[in-house]
PDB file of C-alpha atoms and ligand atoms in Angstrom:
ATOM      1  CA  MET D   1      54.572 -49.157  58.325  1.00  0.00           C
ATOM      2  CA  LYS D   2      52.640 -52.171  57.075  1.00  0.00           C
ATOM      3  CA  ILE D   3      50.863 -54.810  59.123  1.00  0.00           C
ATOM      4  CA  LEU D   4      49.869 -57.980  57.324  1.00  0.00           C
ATOM      5  CA  VAL D   5      47.096 -60.176  58.552  1.00  0.00           C
ATOM      6  CA  ALA D   6      47.755 -63.693  57.014  1.00  0.00           C
ATOM      7  CA  THR D   7      45.138 -66.202  57.969  1.00  0.00           C
ATOM      8  CA  GLU D   8      44.376 -69.472  56.113  1.00  0.00           C
ATOM      9  CA  LYS D   9      41.258 -69.628  58.326  1.00  0.00           C
ATOM     10  CA  PRO D  10      40.012 -65.967  58.216  1.00  0.00           C
ATOM     11  CA  PHE D  11      38.875 -63.826  61.150  1.00  0.00           C
ATOM     12  CA  ALA D  12      35.220 -62.685  61.275  1.00  0.00           C
ATOM     13  CA  PRO D  13      34.775 -59.517  59.137  1.00  0.00           C
ATOM     14  CA  ALA D  14      33.915 -57.551  62.250  1.00  0.00           C
ATOM     15  CA  ALA D  15      37.374 -58.418  63.752  1.00  0.00           C
ATOM     16  CA  ILE D  16      39.140 -57.301  60.561  1.00  0.00           C
ATOM     17  CA  GLU D  17      37.266 -53.991  60.668  1.00  0.00           C
ATOM     18  CA  GLN D  18      38.539 -53.465  64.227  1.00  0.00           C
ATOM     19  CA  ILE D  19      42.073 -54.497  63.462  1.00  0.00           C
ATOM     20  CA  ARG D  20      42.043 -52.057  60.523  1.00  0.00           C
ATOM     21  CA  ALA D  21      40.764 -49.320  62.837  1.00  0.00           C
ATOM     22  CA  VAL D  22      43.681 -49.910  65.251  1.00  0.00           C
ATOM     23  CA  ALA D  23      46.143 -49.849  62.379  1.00  0.00           C
ATOM     24  CA  TRP D  24      44.748 -46.781  60.658  1.00  0.00           C
ATOM     25  CA  ALA D  25      44.560 -44.817  63.840  1.00  0.00           C
ATOM     26  CA  GLU D  26      48.367 -45.046  63.893  1.00  0.00           C
ATOM     27  CA  ASP D  27      48.800 -44.356  60.137  1.00  0.00           C
ATOM     28  CA  CYS D  28      49.672 -48.002  59.468  1.00  0.00           C
ATOM     29  CA  GLU D  29      48.698 -49.762  56.247  1.00  0.00           C
ATOM     30  CA  LEU D  30      46.809 -53.075  56.705  1.00  0.00           C
ATOM     31  CA  GLY D  31      47.381 -55.935  54.266  1.00  0.00           C
ATOM     32  CA  LEU D  32      45.102 -58.914  54.195  1.00  0.00           C
ATOM     33  CA  LEU D  33      45.843 -62.402  52.926  1.00  0.00           C
ATOM     34  CA  GLU D  34      42.931 -64.813  53.706  1.00  0.00           C
ATOM     35  CA  ASN D  35      42.207 -68.413  52.607  1.00  0.00           C
ATOM     36  CA  TYR D  36      45.566 -68.673  50.920  1.00  0.00           C
ATOM     37  CA  LYS D  37      46.223 -71.913  49.170  1.00  0.00           C
ATOM     38  CA  ASN D  38      49.955 -72.116  49.137  1.00  0.00           C
ATOM     39  CA  ILE D  39      53.113 -70.851  50.859  1.00  0.00           C
ATOM     40  CA  GLY D  40      54.013 -68.896  47.693  1.00  0.00           C
ATOM     41  CA  GLU D  41      51.097 -66.555  48.271  1.00  0.00           C
ATOM     42  CA  PHE D  42      52.099 -66.080  51.909  1.00  0.00           C
ATOM     43  CA  LYS D  43      55.695 -65.328  50.991  1.00  0.00           C
ATOM     44  CA  THR D  44      54.671 -62.739  48.418  1.00  0.00           C
ATOM     45  CA  ALA D  45      52.253 -61.048  50.786  1.00  0.00           C
ATOM     46  CA  VAL D  46      54.694 -60.877  53.649  1.00  0.00           C
ATOM     47  CA  SER D  47      57.646 -59.537  51.608  1.00  0.00           C
ATOM     48  CA  ASP D  48      56.958 -55.903  52.406  1.00  0.00           C
ATOM     49  CA  ALA D  49      55.350 -56.286  55.857  1.00  0.00           C
ATOM     50  CA  ASP D  50      56.871 -54.813  59.025  1.00  0.00           C
ATOM     51  CA  ALA D  51      54.513 -56.710  61.260  1.00  0.00           C
ATOM     52  CA  LEU D  52      52.519 -59.912  60.878  1.00  0.00           C
ATOM     53  CA  ILE D  53      49.404 -61.214  62.516  1.00  0.00           C
ATOM     54  CA  VAL D  54      48.624 -64.983  62.094  1.00  0.00           C
ATOM     55  CA  ARG D  55      46.422 -67.683  63.700  1.00  0.00           C
ATOM     56  CA  SER D  56      47.510 -71.286  63.285  1.00  0.00           C
ATOM     57  CA  ASP D  57      49.455 -70.357  60.193  1.00  0.00           C
ATOM     58  CA  PHE D  58      52.983 -71.745  60.100  1.00  0.00           C
ATOM     59  CA  VAL D  59      55.671 -69.080  60.390  1.00  0.00           C
ATOM     60  CA  THR D  60      58.773 -70.946  59.305  1.00  0.00           C
ATOM     61  CA  ASP D  61      62.278 -70.066  58.361  1.00  0.00           C
ATOM     62  CA  GLU D  62      61.135 -70.057  54.656  1.00  0.00           C
ATOM     63  CA  ILE D  63      58.385 -67.453  55.461  1.00  0.00           C
ATOM     64  CA  LEU D  64      60.742 -65.407  57.628  1.00  0.00           C
ATOM     65  CA  SER D  65      63.399 -65.397  54.873  1.00  0.00           C
ATOM     66  CA  ALA D  66      60.867 -63.863  52.476  1.00  0.00           C
ATOM     67  CA  ALA D  67      59.830 -61.283  55.076  1.00  0.00           C
ATOM     68  CA  LYS D  68      62.860 -58.974  54.687  1.00  0.00           C
ATOM     69  CA  LYS D  69      61.301 -56.090  56.651  1.00  0.00           C
ATOM     70  CA  LEU D  70      59.592 -58.041  59.359  1.00  0.00           C
ATOM     71  CA  LYS D  71      60.221 -56.997  62.932  1.00  0.00           C
ATOM     72  CA  ILE D  72      57.391 -58.641  64.836  1.00  0.00           C
ATOM     73  CA  VAL D  73      54.905 -61.536  64.445  1.00  0.00           C
ATOM     74  CA  VAL D  74      51.913 -61.968  66.707  1.00  0.00           C
ATOM     75  CA  ARG D  75      50.021 -65.235  66.864  1.00  0.00           C
ATOM     76  CA  ALA D  76      46.461 -64.054  67.592  1.00  0.00           C
ATOM     77  CA  GLY D  77      45.749 -66.825  69.980  1.00  0.00           C
ATOM     78  CA  ALA D  78      47.228 -68.848  72.771  1.00  0.00           C
ATOM     79  CA  GLY D  79      49.220 -71.780  71.384  1.00  0.00           C
ATOM     80  CA  TYR D  80      52.288 -70.706  69.408  1.00  0.00           C
ATOM     81  CA  ASP D  81      53.545 -74.149  68.340  1.00  0.00           C
ATOM     82  CA  ASN D  82      53.067 -72.875  64.764  1.00  0.00           C
ATOM     83  CA  LEU D  83      55.807 -70.295  65.116  1.00  0.00           C
ATOM     84  CA  ASP D  84      59.382 -71.406  64.634  1.00  0.00           C
ATOM     85  CA  LEU D  85      60.711 -69.470  67.568  1.00  0.00           C
ATOM     86  CA  ASP D  86      64.433 -70.206  66.899  1.00  0.00           C
ATOM     87  CA  ALA D  87      63.989 -69.010  63.343  1.00  0.00           C
ATOM     88  CA  CYS D  88      62.195 -65.835  64.573  1.00  0.00           C
ATOM     89  CA  THR D  89      65.111 -65.146  66.867  1.00  0.00           C
ATOM     90  CA  ALA D  90      67.686 -65.894  64.129  1.00  0.00           C
ATOM     91  CA  HIS D  91      65.865 -63.411  61.845  1.00  0.00           C
ATOM     92  CA  GLY D  92      65.720 -60.773  64.598  1.00  0.00           C
ATOM     93  CA  VAL D  93      61.871 -60.997  64.708  1.00  0.00           C
ATOM     94  CA  VAL D  94      59.952 -60.634  67.995  1.00  0.00           C
ATOM     95  CA  ALA D  95      57.301 -63.366  68.368  1.00  0.00           C
ATOM     96  CA  MET D  96      54.262 -62.877  70.681  1.00  0.00           C
ATOM     97  CA  ASN D  97      50.941 -64.518  71.409  1.00  0.00           C
ATOM     98  CA  THR D  98      47.727 -63.047  72.845  1.00  0.00           C
ATOM     99  CA  PRO D  99      47.073 -65.257  75.917  1.00  0.00           C
ATOM    100  CA  GLY D 100      43.510 -65.427  77.295  1.00  0.00           C
ATOM    101  CA  GLN D 101      41.840 -63.619  74.437  1.00  0.00           C
ATOM    102  CA  ASN D 102      40.011 -66.597  72.936  1.00  0.00           C
ATOM    103  CA  SER D 103      39.792 -68.796  76.027  1.00  0.00           C
ATOM    104  CA  ASN D 104      36.096 -68.482  76.672  1.00  0.00           C
ATOM    105  CA  ALA D 105      35.313 -69.590  73.129  1.00  0.00           C
ATOM    106  CA  VAL D 106      37.486 -72.680  73.483  1.00  0.00           C
ATOM    107  CA  ALA D 107      35.899 -73.493  76.910  1.00  0.00           C
ATOM    108  CA  GLU D 108      32.421 -73.147  75.480  1.00  0.00           C
ATOM    109  CA  LEU D 109      33.310 -75.580  72.684  1.00  0.00           C
ATOM    110  CA  VAL D 110      34.293 -78.204  75.316  1.00  0.00           C
ATOM    111  CA  PHE D 111      30.720 -78.193  76.586  1.00  0.00           C
ATOM    112  CA  GLU D 112      29.152 -77.957  73.156  1.00  0.00           C
ATOM    113  CA  MET D 113      30.988 -81.098  72.257  1.00  0.00           C
ATOM    114  CA  MET D 114      30.231 -82.848  75.599  1.00  0.00           C
ATOM    115  CA  LEU D 115      26.508 -81.987  75.394  1.00  0.00           C
ATOM    116  CA  TYR D 116      26.089 -82.981  71.756  1.00  0.00           C
ATOM    117  CA  HIS D 117      27.799 -86.257  72.486  1.00  0.00           C
ATOM    118  CA  ALA D 118      25.980 -86.937  75.787  1.00  0.00           C
ATOM    119  CA  ARG D 119      22.684 -86.549  73.877  1.00  0.00           C
ATOM    120  CA  GLY D 120      23.667 -89.021  71.220  1.00  0.00           C
ATOM    121  CA  GLY D 121      24.223 -86.382  68.541  1.00  0.00           C
ATOM    122  CA  PHE D 122      20.588 -85.259  68.871  1.00  0.00           C
ATOM    123  CA  SER D 123      19.477 -88.442  67.164  1.00  0.00           C
ATOM    124  CA  GLY D 124      16.335 -88.881  69.298  1.00  0.00           C
ATOM    125  CA  GLY D 125      17.722 -91.613  71.552  1.00  0.00           C
ATOM    126  CA  THR D 126      18.080 -91.439  75.297  1.00  0.00           C
ATOM    127  CA  GLY D 127      21.205 -89.582  76.401  1.00  0.00           C
ATOM    128  CA  THR D 128      22.863 -88.637  79.728  1.00  0.00           C
ATOM    129  CA  GLU D 129      23.276 -85.484  81.697  1.00  0.00           C
ATOM    130  CA  LEU D 130      26.335 -83.612  82.881  1.00  0.00           C
ATOM    131  CA  ARG D 131      25.108 -82.740  86.379  1.00  0.00           C
ATOM    132  CA  GLY D 132      26.843 -84.732  89.136  1.00  0.00           C
ATOM    133  CA  LYS D 133      29.482 -86.142  86.776  1.00  0.00           C
ATOM    134  CA  LYS D 134      33.178 -85.689  87.505  1.00  0.00           C
ATOM    135  CA  LEU D 135      35.091 -83.366  85.202  1.00  0.00           C
ATOM    136  CA  GLY D 136      38.880 -83.369  85.229  1.00  0.00           C
ATOM    137  CA  ILE D 137      40.756 -80.373  83.881  1.00  0.00           C
ATOM    138  CA  HIS D 138      44.242 -81.254  82.735  1.00  0.00           C
ATOM    139  CA  ALA D 139      46.236 -77.925  82.871  1.00  0.00           C
ATOM    140  CA  PHE D 140      44.623 -74.999  84.526  1.00  0.00           C
ATOM    141  CA  GLY D 141      45.497 -71.963  82.409  1.00  0.00           C
ATOM    142  CA  ASN D 142      43.171 -69.482  80.880  1.00  0.00           C
ATOM    143  CA  VAL D 143      40.933 -72.094  79.196  1.00  0.00           C
ATOM    144  CA  GLY D 144      40.982 -74.439  82.188  1.00  0.00           C
ATOM    145  CA  LYS D 145      39.602 -71.760  84.402  1.00  0.00           C
ATOM    146  CA  TYR D 146      36.636 -71.060  82.143  1.00  0.00           C
ATOM    147  CA  VAL D 147      36.027 -74.772  81.812  1.00  0.00           C
ATOM    148  CA  ALA D 148      35.883 -74.986  85.621  1.00  0.00           C
ATOM    149  CA  ASP D 149      33.389 -72.094  85.787  1.00  0.00           C
ATOM    150  CA  ILE D 150      31.092 -73.506  83.102  1.00  0.00           C
ATOM    151  CA  GLY D 151      31.408 -77.051  84.598  1.00  0.00           C
ATOM    152  CA  ARG D 152      30.256 -75.705  87.922  1.00  0.00           C
ATOM    153  CA  GLY D 153      27.298 -74.082  86.250  1.00  0.00           C
ATOM    154  CA  PHE D 154      26.285 -77.425  84.886  1.00  0.00           C
ATOM    155  CA  GLY D 155      26.514 -78.947  88.431  1.00  0.00           C
ATOM    156  CA  MET D 156      29.581 -81.003  87.540  1.00  0.00           C
ATOM    157  CA  ILE D 157      32.230 -81.920  90.206  1.00  0.00           C
ATOM    158  CA  THR D 158      35.407 -80.355  88.963  1.00  0.00           C
ATOM    159  CA  TYR D 159      38.988 -81.477  89.512  1.00  0.00           C
ATOM    160  CA  ALA D 160      42.258 -80.051  88.191  1.00  0.00           C
ATOM    161  CA  PHE D 161      45.833 -81.164  87.778  1.00  0.00           C
ATOM    162  CA  ASP D 162      48.462 -78.491  87.039  1.00  0.00           C
ATOM    163  CA  PRO D 163      51.809 -78.543  88.874  1.00  0.00           C
ATOM    164  CA  PHE D 164      52.604 -75.097  87.575  1.00  0.00           C
ATOM    165  CA  VAL D 165      49.546 -73.402  89.051  1.00  0.00           C
ATOM    166  CA  ASN D 166      49.039 -72.342  92.678  1.00  0.00           C
ATOM    167  CA  ASP D 167      46.408 -74.427  94.531  1.00  0.00           C
ATOM    168  CA  ASN D 168      44.543 -71.224  95.459  1.00  0.00           C
ATOM    169  CA  ILE D 169      43.813 -70.419  91.790  1.00  0.00           C
ATOM    170  CA  ILE D 170      42.320 -73.915  91.345  1.00  0.00           C
ATOM    171  CA  THR D 171      40.320 -73.968  94.578  1.00  0.00           C
ATOM    172  CA  SER D 172      38.967 -70.449  94.074  1.00  0.00           C
ATOM    173  CA  SER D 173      37.447 -71.686  90.830  1.00  0.00           C
ATOM    174  CA  GLY D 174      35.617 -74.398  92.849  1.00  0.00           C
ATOM    175  CA  ALA D 175      37.827 -77.241  91.593  1.00  0.00           C
ATOM    176  CA  LYS D 176      39.544 -79.818  93.735  1.00  0.00           C
ATOM    177  CA  VAL D 177      43.330 -80.075  93.372  1.00  0.00           C
ATOM    178  CA  CYS D 178      44.757 -83.357  92.176  1.00  0.00           C
ATOM    179  CA  ARG D 179      48.318 -83.829  93.417  1.00  0.00           C
ATOM    180  CA  HIS D 180      49.184 -86.524  90.911  1.00  0.00           C
ATOM    181  CA  ILE D 181      48.120 -86.795  87.331  1.00  0.00           C
ATOM    182  CA  ASP D 182      46.892 -90.416  87.903  1.00  0.00           C
ATOM    183  CA  GLU D 183      44.488 -89.089  90.480  1.00  0.00           C
ATOM    184  CA  LEU D 184      42.812 -86.878  87.837  1.00  0.00           C
ATOM    185  CA  TYR D 185      42.468 -89.641  85.308  1.00  0.00           C
ATOM    186  CA  SER D 186      41.309 -92.357  87.700  1.00  0.00           C
ATOM    187  CA  THR D 187      38.763 -90.064  89.305  1.00  0.00           C
ATOM    188  CA  CYS D 188      37.068 -88.279  86.448  1.00  0.00           C
ATOM    189  CA  GLN D 189      34.708 -89.738  83.859  1.00  0.00           C
ATOM    190  CA  TYR D 190      35.246 -86.637  81.721  1.00  0.00           C
ATOM    191  CA  VAL D 191      38.798 -85.347  81.219  1.00  0.00           C
ATOM    192  CA  SER D 192      39.371 -82.066  79.258  1.00  0.00           C
ATOM    193  CA  LEU D 193      42.869 -81.334  77.940  1.00  0.00           C
ATOM    194  CA  HIS D 194      44.337 -77.822  77.972  1.00  0.00           C
ATOM    195  CA  LEU D 195      48.026 -78.393  77.565  1.00  0.00           C
ATOM    196  CA  PRO D 196      50.213 -76.588  75.085  1.00  0.00           C
ATOM    197  CA  ALA D 197      51.986 -78.722  72.409  1.00  0.00           C
ATOM    198  CA  ASN D 198      55.712 -78.636  73.175  1.00  0.00           C
ATOM    199  CA  LYS D 199      58.596 -81.041  73.605  1.00  0.00           C
ATOM    200  CA  SER D 200      57.433 -82.279  76.969  1.00  0.00           C
ATOM    201  CA  THR D 201      53.700 -82.640  76.149  1.00  0.00           C
ATOM    202  CA  VAL D 202      53.726 -84.180  72.659  1.00  0.00           C
ATOM    203  CA  LYS D 203      52.304 -87.745  72.895  1.00  0.00           C
ATOM    204  CA  SER D 204      52.115 -87.377  76.650  1.00  0.00           C
ATOM    205  CA  ILE D 205      48.473 -88.567  76.906  1.00  0.00           C
ATOM    206  CA  GLY D 206      48.498 -92.286  76.376  1.00  0.00           C
ATOM    207  CA  TYR D 207      47.573 -95.747  77.543  1.00  0.00           C
ATOM    208  CA  ASN D 208      48.780 -95.589  81.139  1.00  0.00           C
ATOM    209  CA  LEU D 209      46.646 -92.562  81.931  1.00  0.00           C
ATOM    210  CA  LEU D 210      43.557 -93.360  79.886  1.00  0.00           C
ATOM    211  CA  ILE D 211      43.199 -97.001  80.910  1.00  0.00           C
ATOM    212  CA  ASN D 212      42.459 -95.871  84.496  1.00  0.00           C
ATOM    213  CA  MET D 213      39.596 -93.613  83.631  1.00  0.00           C
ATOM    214  CA  PRO D 214      36.192 -94.653  85.075  1.00  0.00           C
ATOM    215  CA  PHE D 215      33.561 -96.485  83.141  1.00  0.00           C
ATOM    216  CA  ASN D 216      31.980 -94.505  80.220  1.00  0.00           C
ATOM    217  CA  ALA D 217      35.149 -92.360  80.015  1.00  0.00           C
ATOM    218  CA  VAL D 218      35.093 -89.339  77.714  1.00  0.00           C
ATOM    219  CA  LEU D 219      38.328 -87.599  76.719  1.00  0.00           C
ATOM    220  CA  ILE D 220      37.881 -84.072  75.280  1.00  0.00           C
ATOM    221  CA  ASN D 221      40.746 -82.503  73.422  1.00  0.00           C
ATOM    222  CA  THR D 222      40.454 -78.853  72.401  1.00  0.00           C
ATOM    223  CA  ALA D 223      44.157 -78.390  72.778  1.00  0.00           C
ATOM    224  CA  ARG D 224      46.349 -80.021  70.057  1.00  0.00           C
ATOM    225  CA  LYS D 225      46.143 -83.374  68.417  1.00  0.00           C
ATOM    226  CA  GLU D 226      49.864 -83.776  68.844  1.00  0.00           C
ATOM    227  CA  ILE D 227      49.626 -84.231  72.642  1.00  0.00           C
ATOM    228  CA  ILE D 228      47.814 -87.531  72.197  1.00  0.00           C
ATOM    229  CA  ASP D 229      49.723 -90.754  71.598  1.00  0.00           C
ATOM    230  CA  GLU D 230      47.304 -91.943  68.902  1.00  0.00           C
ATOM    231  CA  GLU D 231      48.579 -95.481  68.761  1.00  0.00           C
ATOM    232  CA  GLU D 232      47.909 -95.884  72.434  1.00  0.00           C
ATOM    233  CA  LEU D 233      44.551 -94.164  72.137  1.00  0.00           C
ATOM    234  CA  LEU D 234      43.556 -96.779  69.540  1.00  0.00           C
ATOM    235  CA  LYS D 235      44.719 -99.541  71.945  1.00  0.00           C
ATOM    236  CA  ILE D 236      42.359 -98.015  74.550  1.00  0.00           C
ATOM    237  CA  PHE D 237      39.529 -97.974  72.032  1.00  0.00           C
ATOM    238  CA  GLU D 238      40.135-101.658  71.263  1.00  0.00           C
ATOM    239  CA  ASN D 239      40.228-102.648  74.975  1.00  0.00           C
ATOM    240  CA  ARG D 240      37.500-100.392  76.285  1.00  0.00           C
ATOM    241  CA  PRO D 241      34.235-100.291  74.273  1.00  0.00           C
ATOM    242  CA  ASP D 242      32.905 -97.722  76.791  1.00  0.00           C
ATOM    243  CA  PHE D 243      35.618 -95.144  75.896  1.00  0.00           C
ATOM    244  CA  ARG D 244      34.840 -92.004  73.878  1.00  0.00           C
ATOM    245  CA  TYR D 245      37.021 -89.320  72.295  1.00  0.00           C
ATOM    246  CA  LEU D 246      35.906 -85.789  71.332  1.00  0.00           C
ATOM    247  CA  SER D 247      38.474 -83.756  69.583  1.00  0.00           C
ATOM    248  CA  ASP D 248      38.647 -80.280  68.064  1.00  0.00           C
ATOM    249  CA  VAL D 249      40.436 -81.219  64.862  1.00  0.00           C
ATOM    250  CA  GLU D 250      40.678 -84.685  63.413  1.00  0.00           C
ATOM    251  CA  PRO D 251      43.392 -86.998  64.636  1.00  0.00           C
ATOM    252  CA  ASP D 252      45.774 -88.509  62.049  1.00  0.00           C
ATOM    253  CA  CYS D 253      44.205 -91.911  62.719  1.00  0.00           C
ATOM    254  CA  LYS D 254      40.677 -90.748  61.873  1.00  0.00           C
ATOM    255  CA  PRO D 255      40.309 -93.435  59.147  1.00  0.00           C
ATOM    256  CA  VAL D 256      40.588 -96.129  61.834  1.00  0.00           C
ATOM    257  CA  PHE D 257      37.895 -94.438  63.937  1.00  0.00           C
ATOM    258  CA  GLU D 258      35.646 -94.240  60.895  1.00  0.00           C
ATOM    259  CA  GLU D 259      36.079 -97.897  60.121  1.00  0.00           C
ATOM    260  CA  LYS D 260      35.868 -99.378  63.632  1.00  0.00           C
ATOM    261  CA  TYR D 261      34.459 -96.965  66.164  1.00  0.00           C
ATOM    262  CA  LYS D 262      31.373 -95.259  64.770  1.00  0.00           C
ATOM    263  CA  GLY D 263      29.344 -93.415  67.440  1.00  0.00           C
ATOM    264  CA  ARG D 264      32.255 -93.290  69.843  1.00  0.00           C
ATOM    265  CA  TYR D 265      33.953 -90.121  68.662  1.00  0.00           C
ATOM    266  CA  LEU D 266      33.348 -86.582  67.545  1.00  0.00           C
ATOM    267  CA  PHE D 267      35.878 -84.653  65.440  1.00  0.00           C
ATOM    268  CA  THR D 268      35.721 -81.188  63.979  1.00  0.00           C
ATOM    269  CA  GLU D 269      36.980 -80.835  60.432  1.00  0.00           C
ATOM    270  CA  LYS D 270      38.707 -77.526  61.104  1.00  0.00           C
ATOM    271  CA  LYS D 271      39.826 -76.239  64.429  1.00  0.00           C
ATOM    272  CA  MET D 272      36.670 -74.586  65.831  1.00  0.00           C
ATOM    273  CA  GLY D 273      37.716 -73.630  69.349  1.00  0.00           C
ATOM    274  CA  ALA D 274      38.448 -69.992  68.640  1.00  0.00           C
ATOM    275  CA  GLN D 275      35.977 -69.620  65.819  1.00  0.00           C
ATOM    276  CA  THR D 276      33.640 -67.140  67.386  1.00  0.00           C
ATOM    277  CA  LYS D 277      33.181 -63.465  66.405  1.00  0.00           C
ATOM    278  CA  GLU D 278      34.027 -62.520  69.994  1.00  0.00           C
ATOM    279  CA  ALA D 279      37.254 -64.531  70.136  1.00  0.00           C
ATOM    280  CA  ASN D 280      38.318 -63.260  66.666  1.00  0.00           C
ATOM    281  CA  MET D 281      37.734 -59.725  67.792  1.00  0.00           C
ATOM    282  CA  ASN D 282      39.490 -60.086  71.182  1.00  0.00           C
ATOM    283  CA  ALA D 283      42.564 -61.867  69.817  1.00  0.00           C
ATOM    284  CA  GLY D 284      42.777 -59.820  66.560  1.00  0.00           C
ATOM    285  CA  ILE D 285      42.517 -56.448  68.293  1.00  0.00           C
ATOM    286  CA  ALA D 286      44.926 -57.484  71.018  1.00  0.00           C
ATOM    287  CA  ALA D 287      47.427 -58.597  68.381  1.00  0.00           C
ATOM    288  CA  ALA D 288      47.184 -55.235  66.544  1.00  0.00           C
ATOM    289  CA  LYS D 289      47.519 -53.286  69.732  1.00  0.00           C
ATOM    290  CA  GLN D 290      50.542 -55.328  70.889  1.00  0.00           C
ATOM    291  CA  ILE D 291      52.262 -54.491  67.518  1.00  0.00           C
ATOM    292  CA  ILE D 292      51.532 -50.819  67.854  1.00  0.00           C
ATOM    293  CA  SER D 293      52.670 -50.767  71.490  1.00  0.00           C
ATOM    294  CA  TYR D 294      55.879 -52.616  70.549  1.00  0.00           C
ATOM    295  CA  PHE D 295      56.733 -50.065  67.843  1.00  0.00           C
ATOM    296  CA  LYS D 296      55.861 -47.114  70.032  1.00  0.00           C
ATOM    297  CA  THR D 297      57.330 -48.085  73.388  1.00  0.00           C
ATOM    298  CA  GLY D 298      59.219 -51.370  72.820  1.00  0.00           C
ATOM    299  CA  ASP D 299      56.632 -53.186  74.999  1.00  0.00           C
ATOM    300  CA  GLU D 300      57.538 -56.903  74.840  1.00  0.00           C
ATOM    301  CA  ARG D 301      55.147 -58.146  77.504  1.00  0.00           C
ATOM    302  CA  TYR D 302      53.773 -61.065  75.486  1.00  0.00           C
ATOM    303  CA  ARG D 303      57.073 -62.001  73.855  1.00  0.00           C
ATOM    304  CA  VAL D 304      57.585 -65.781  73.553  1.00  0.00           C
ATOM    305  CA  ASN D 305      61.015 -66.053  71.937  1.00  0.00           C
ATOM    306  CA  LYS D 306      64.341 -65.029  73.412  1.00  0.00           C
TER     307      LYS D 306
HETATM  308  C1  LIG V   1      44.782 -71.100  70.109  1.00  0.00           C
HETATM  309  O1  LIG V   1      45.862 -71.698  70.299  1.00  0.00           O
HETATM  310  O2  LIG V   1      44.624 -69.961  70.364  1.00  0.00           O
HETATM  311  C2  LIG V   1      43.678 -71.882  69.455  1.00  0.00           C
HETATM  312  O3  LIG V   1      43.970 -73.187  69.199  1.00  0.00           O
HETATM  313  C3  LIG V   1      43.063 -71.136  68.298  1.00  0.00           C
HETATM  314  O4  LIG V   1      43.615 -71.390  67.026  1.00  0.00           O
HETATM  315  P1  LIG V   1      43.072 -70.720  65.725  1.00  0.00           P
HETATM  316  O5  LIG V   1      43.311 -69.261  65.830  1.00  0.00           O
HETATM  317  O6  LIG V   1      43.857 -71.338  64.594  1.00  0.00           O
HETATM  318  O7  LIG V   1      41.659 -70.974  65.575  1.00  0.00           O
END
């Protein structure tokens, strides 16, 4: 049996070593395609694979059509908006993610960005502190919980809005429950986004929410750029000179920010949230183990397609 790891943005070498160890322990071959430059390379590499591990790599109908032997694809990470789930189902391929495995890394990046920004990019000027500031967590999943923990460590006052999560889970992390989304945005100077990108969340963060944020508002997005209504965000930037946006990956409208809003934003060039050795190891090993366990026992615990 062959497992292919196909990652345009490679895992840390230590993670690959561990993934290989999991595969070899079960007499599986491990193929590796890193830093690929085009879909053709991906299609060739996946043609004889029984199982596939990816990160944010797009697994489309075209890829699946080239993967004649493929039975399972695991997105080593949380968000699986890069997997065409309907196509996976149509090709008889089980699709999974590895929830929680890279959450701490993403949560730490939230604070790395907040701190860097609050200290003026370490330029020598006078900055501000996080202690005592209100931090709103929009969606309280695995990452949101870590954000609440770290925020509390910094002495921030944490709030959360998530209609799908039990109040106890939020309050036991020391955060206050917001019953309505508007409450979160109108209360918190800092709002950190942890929503998945799907039909109901794409472009869901826009003018009506952001305009009510308190003075010196900072929106932090380590989720997906697609959940922001960029046109409306630009309208906010035009109307509110105090507004800041920190985002893990550049928005499509980055040229406008560069031209008009210098000093009011921070964008990473490549998605950095899960780019730690620890997160790569956690997610990579979990993905390999899920594949083995699926083949051995039919375990479909983390399946995300029907
Ligand atoms: C995730 O959804 O798990 C994160 O966004 C990480 O994505 P990456 O593996 O492409 O860094």
